[in-house]
Short mmCIF file of C-alpha atoms in Angstrom, two decimals:
data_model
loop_
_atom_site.label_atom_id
_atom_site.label_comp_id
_atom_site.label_asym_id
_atom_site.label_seq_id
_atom_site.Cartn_x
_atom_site.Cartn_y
_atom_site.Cartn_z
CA UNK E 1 17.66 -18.29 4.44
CA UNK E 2 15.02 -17.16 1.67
CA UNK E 3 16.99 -19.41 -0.74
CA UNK E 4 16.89 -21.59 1.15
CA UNK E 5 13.14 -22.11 1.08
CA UNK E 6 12.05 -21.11 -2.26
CA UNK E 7 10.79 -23.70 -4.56
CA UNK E 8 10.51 -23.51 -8.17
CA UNK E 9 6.60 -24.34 -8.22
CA UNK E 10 5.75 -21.34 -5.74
CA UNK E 11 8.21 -19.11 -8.36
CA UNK E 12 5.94 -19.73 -11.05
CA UNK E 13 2.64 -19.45 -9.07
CA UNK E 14 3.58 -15.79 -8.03
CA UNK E 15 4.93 -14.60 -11.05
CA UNK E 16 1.76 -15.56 -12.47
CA UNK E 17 -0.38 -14.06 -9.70
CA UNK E 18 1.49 -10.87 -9.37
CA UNK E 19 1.26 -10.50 -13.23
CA UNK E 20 4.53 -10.87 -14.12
CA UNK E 21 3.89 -10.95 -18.47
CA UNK E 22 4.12 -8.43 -21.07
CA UNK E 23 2.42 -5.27 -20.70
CA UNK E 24 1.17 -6.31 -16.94
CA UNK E 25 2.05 -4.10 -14.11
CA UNK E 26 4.59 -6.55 -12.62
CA UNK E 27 6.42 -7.26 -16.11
CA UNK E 28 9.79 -8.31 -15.62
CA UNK E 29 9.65 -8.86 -11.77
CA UNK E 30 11.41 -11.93 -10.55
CA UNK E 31 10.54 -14.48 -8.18
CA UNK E 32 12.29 -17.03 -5.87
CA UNK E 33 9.77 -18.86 -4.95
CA UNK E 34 8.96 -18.24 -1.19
CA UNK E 35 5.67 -17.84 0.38
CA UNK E 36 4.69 -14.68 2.53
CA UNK E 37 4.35 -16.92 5.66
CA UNK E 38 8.01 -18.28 4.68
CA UNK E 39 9.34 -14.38 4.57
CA UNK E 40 8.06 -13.37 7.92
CA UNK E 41 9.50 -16.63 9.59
CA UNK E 42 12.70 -15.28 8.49
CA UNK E 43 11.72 -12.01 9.37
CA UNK E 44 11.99 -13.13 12.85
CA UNK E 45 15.25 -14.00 13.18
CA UNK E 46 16.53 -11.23 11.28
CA UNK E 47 18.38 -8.12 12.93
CA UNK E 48 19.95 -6.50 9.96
CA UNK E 49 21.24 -2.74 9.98
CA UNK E 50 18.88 -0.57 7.82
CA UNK E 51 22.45 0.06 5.66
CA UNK E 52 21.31 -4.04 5.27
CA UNK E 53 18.17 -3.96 4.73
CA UNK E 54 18.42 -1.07 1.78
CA UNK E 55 20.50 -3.62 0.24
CA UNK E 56 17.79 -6.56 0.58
CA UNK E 57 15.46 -3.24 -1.32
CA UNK E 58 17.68 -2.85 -4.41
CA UNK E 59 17.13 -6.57 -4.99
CA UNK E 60 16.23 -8.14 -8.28
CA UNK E 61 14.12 -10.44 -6.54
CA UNK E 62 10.70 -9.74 -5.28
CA UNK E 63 10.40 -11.49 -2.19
CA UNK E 64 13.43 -10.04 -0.76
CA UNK E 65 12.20 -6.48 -1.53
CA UNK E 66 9.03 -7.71 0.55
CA UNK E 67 11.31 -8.70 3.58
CA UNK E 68 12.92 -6.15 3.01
CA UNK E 69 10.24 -3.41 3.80
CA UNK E 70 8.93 -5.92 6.21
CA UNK E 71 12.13 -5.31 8.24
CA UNK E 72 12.21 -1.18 7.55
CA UNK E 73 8.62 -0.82 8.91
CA UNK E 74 9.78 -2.90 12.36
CA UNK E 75 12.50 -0.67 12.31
CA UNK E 76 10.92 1.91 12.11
CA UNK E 77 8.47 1.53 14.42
CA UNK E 78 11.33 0.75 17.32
CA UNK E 79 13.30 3.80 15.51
CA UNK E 80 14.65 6.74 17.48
CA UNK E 81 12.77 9.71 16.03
CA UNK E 82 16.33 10.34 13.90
CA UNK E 83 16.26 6.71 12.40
CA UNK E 84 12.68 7.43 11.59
CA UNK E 85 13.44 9.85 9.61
CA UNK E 86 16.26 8.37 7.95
CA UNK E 87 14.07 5.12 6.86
CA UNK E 88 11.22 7.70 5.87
CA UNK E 89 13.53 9.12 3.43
CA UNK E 90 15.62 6.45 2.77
CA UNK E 91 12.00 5.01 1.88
CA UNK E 92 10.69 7.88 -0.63
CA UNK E 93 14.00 7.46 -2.21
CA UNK E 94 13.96 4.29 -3.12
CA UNK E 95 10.11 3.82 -4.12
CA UNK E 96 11.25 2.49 -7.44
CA UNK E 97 11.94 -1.04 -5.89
CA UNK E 98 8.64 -1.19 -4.16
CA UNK E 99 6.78 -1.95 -7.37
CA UNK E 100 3.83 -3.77 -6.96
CA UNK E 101 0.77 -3.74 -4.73
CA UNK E 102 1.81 -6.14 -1.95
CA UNK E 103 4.57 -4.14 -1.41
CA UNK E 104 3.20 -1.03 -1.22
CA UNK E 105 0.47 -2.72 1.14
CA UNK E 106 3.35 -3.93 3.59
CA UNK E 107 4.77 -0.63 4.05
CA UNK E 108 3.28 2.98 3.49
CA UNK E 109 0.63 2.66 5.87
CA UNK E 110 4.02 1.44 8.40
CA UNK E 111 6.34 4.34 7.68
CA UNK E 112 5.05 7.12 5.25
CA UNK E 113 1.62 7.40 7.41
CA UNK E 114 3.26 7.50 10.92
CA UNK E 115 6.14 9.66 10.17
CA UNK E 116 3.26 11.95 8.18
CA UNK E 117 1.12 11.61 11.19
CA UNK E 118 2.45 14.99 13.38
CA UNK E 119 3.81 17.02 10.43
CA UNK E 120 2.35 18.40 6.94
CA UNK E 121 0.65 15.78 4.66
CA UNK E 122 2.20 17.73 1.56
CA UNK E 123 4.23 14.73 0.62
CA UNK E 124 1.06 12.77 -0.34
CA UNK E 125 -0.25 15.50 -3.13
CA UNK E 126 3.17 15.13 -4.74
CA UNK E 127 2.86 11.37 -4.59
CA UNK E 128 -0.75 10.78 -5.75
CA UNK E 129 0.08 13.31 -8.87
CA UNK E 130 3.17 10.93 -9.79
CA UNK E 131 3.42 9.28 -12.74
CA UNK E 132 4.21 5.93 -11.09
CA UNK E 133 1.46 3.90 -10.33
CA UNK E 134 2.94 2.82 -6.97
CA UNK E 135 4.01 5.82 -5.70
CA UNK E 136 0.22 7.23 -6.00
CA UNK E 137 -0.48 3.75 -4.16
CA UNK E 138 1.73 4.75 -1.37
CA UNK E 139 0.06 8.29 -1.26
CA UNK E 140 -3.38 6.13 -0.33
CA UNK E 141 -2.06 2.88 1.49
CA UNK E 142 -0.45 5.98 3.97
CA UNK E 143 -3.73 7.53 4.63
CA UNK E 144 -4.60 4.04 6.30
CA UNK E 145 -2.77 5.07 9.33
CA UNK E 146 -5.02 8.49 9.64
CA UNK E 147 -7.79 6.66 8.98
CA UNK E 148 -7.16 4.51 12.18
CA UNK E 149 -6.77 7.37 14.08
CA UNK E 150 -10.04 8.93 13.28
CA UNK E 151 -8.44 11.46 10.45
CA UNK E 152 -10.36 11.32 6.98
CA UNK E 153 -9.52 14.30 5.48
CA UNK E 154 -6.63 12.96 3.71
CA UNK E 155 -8.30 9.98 1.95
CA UNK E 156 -11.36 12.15 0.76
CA UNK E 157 -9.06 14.97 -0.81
CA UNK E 158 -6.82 11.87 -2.67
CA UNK E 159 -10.05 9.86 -3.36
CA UNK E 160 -11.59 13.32 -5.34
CA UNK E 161 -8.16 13.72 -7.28
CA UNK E 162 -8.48 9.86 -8.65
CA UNK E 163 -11.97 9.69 -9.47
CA UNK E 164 -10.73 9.71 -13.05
CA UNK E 165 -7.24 7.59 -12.68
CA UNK E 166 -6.61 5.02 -15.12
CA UNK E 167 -5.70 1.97 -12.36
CA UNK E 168 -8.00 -0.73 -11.27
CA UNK E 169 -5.16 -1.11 -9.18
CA UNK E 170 -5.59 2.49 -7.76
CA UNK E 171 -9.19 1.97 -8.23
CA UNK E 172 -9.49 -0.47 -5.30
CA UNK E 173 -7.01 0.84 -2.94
CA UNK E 174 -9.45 4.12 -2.42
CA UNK E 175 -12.32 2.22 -2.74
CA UNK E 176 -10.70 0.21 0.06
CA UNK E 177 -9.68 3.17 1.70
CA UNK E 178 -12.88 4.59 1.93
CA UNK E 179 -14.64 1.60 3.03
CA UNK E 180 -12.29 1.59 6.30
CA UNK E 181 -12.91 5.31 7.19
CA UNK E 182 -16.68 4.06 7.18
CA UNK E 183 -16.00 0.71 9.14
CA UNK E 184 -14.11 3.00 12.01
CA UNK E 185 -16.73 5.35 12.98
CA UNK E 186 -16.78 7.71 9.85
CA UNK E 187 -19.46 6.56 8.08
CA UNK E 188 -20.98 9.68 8.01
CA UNK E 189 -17.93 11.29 5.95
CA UNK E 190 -18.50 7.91 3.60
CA UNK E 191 -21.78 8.83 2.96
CA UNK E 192 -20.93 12.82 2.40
CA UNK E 193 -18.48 11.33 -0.17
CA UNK E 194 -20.97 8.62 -2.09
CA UNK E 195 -23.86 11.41 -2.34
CA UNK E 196 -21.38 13.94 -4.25
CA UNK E 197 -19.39 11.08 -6.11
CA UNK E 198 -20.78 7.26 -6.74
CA UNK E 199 -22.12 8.78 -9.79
CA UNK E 200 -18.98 9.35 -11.36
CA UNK E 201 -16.84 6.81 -9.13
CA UNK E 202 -15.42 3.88 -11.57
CA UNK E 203 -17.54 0.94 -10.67
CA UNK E 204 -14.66 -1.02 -9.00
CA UNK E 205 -14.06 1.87 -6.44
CA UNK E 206 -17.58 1.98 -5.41
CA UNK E 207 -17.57 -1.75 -5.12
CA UNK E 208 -15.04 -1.78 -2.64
CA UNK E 209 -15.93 1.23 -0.96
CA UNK E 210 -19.85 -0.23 -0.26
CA UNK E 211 -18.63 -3.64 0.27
CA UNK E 212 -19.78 -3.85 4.28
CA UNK E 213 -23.23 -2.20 3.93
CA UNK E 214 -26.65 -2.96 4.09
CA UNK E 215 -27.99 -4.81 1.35
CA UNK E 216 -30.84 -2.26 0.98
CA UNK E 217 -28.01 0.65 1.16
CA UNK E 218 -25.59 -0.91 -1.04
CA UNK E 219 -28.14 -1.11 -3.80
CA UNK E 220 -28.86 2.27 -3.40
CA UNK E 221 -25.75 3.03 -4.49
#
């Protein structure tokens, strides 16, 4: 069915916007061509097994990795509290294939930040001290879940420990982070964390994290 739509036009458009060349943090990744509207039309009609759908993960191409954690975080979130589990781990395990910001975006804040939700949030500090650029994503993207249920403590203890990452990628995710723990009723806890930090914050963080605020404020900062 994804073959079945992809074009050779929309190939080329997202391996250029997922920065797909040499030394860019998608080189190498492959494309079929299908658009993300495309994928979750397909989505729809798809009931695989998860046995299925860890298949459609270890795929070269990208957009089937993408429908692919589409369908785990749906199954997840009809899961018994045992198949939760399983696609949590199952998840972790396989964080090599989900290798680039979209998918990350489509799926921590699905499966690693509900199944995190009720138990210890250790998992994150091993994530966000990886080596892998995506898995630290995941260790932020999960926090979004907290954040929408009124817990910030997570995303201010990861935001502290990447003050000084390397990323723009990682850069924006806590500054985007942050700016939705002030959008939700935190904005006290955003402020706490600009008066210690925007000083030392890489420009790019603070951007995003100030984004929705008074003109007057935002200056300030």
């Amino acid at each position: 069915a994804m073959k079945a739509l992809a074009t050779a036009e929309r190939a080329a458009s997202n391996a250029w916007f997922f920065k797909t060349g040499p030394g860019q943090y998608g080189e190498g990744d492959k494309f079929l061509g299908v658009t993300v509207p495309q994928t979750r039309s397909v989505l729809r009609d798809a009931d695989l097994p998860v046995s299925e759908q860890l298949k459609l993960l270890r795929s070269s191409w990208h957009e089937l990795r993408l429908l692919a954690l589409l369908h785990l975080s749906r199954s997840f979130l009809k899961g018994s509290p045992e198949e939760k589990k399983y696609i949590y781990d199952a998840y972790l395990a396989h964080t090599d294939y989900v290798n680039n910001w979209d998918l990350v975006d489509s799926s921590a804040a699905y499966i690693v930040g509900p199944y995190l939700f009720e138990r210890s949030r250790s998992p994150l500090m091993r994530l966000v001290k990886s080596k892998s650029l995506w898995e630290r994503r995941i260790a932020v993207l999960a926090t979004y879940h907290f954040i929408k249920q009124g817990q910030t403590d997570d995303i201010v203890k990861l935001a502290k420990l990447l003050l000084n990452d390397k990323q723009d990628l990682m850069h924006k995710a806590v500054g985007w982070m942050l700016r939705e723990m002030g959008g939700r009723g935190n904005m006290p806890a955003l402020i706490a964390f600009l008066d210690d930090h925007a000083k030392k914050m890489p420009r790019t963080m603070l951007r995003y994290a100030i984004e929705r605020f008074p003109e007057k404020l935002r200056r300030k900062y």
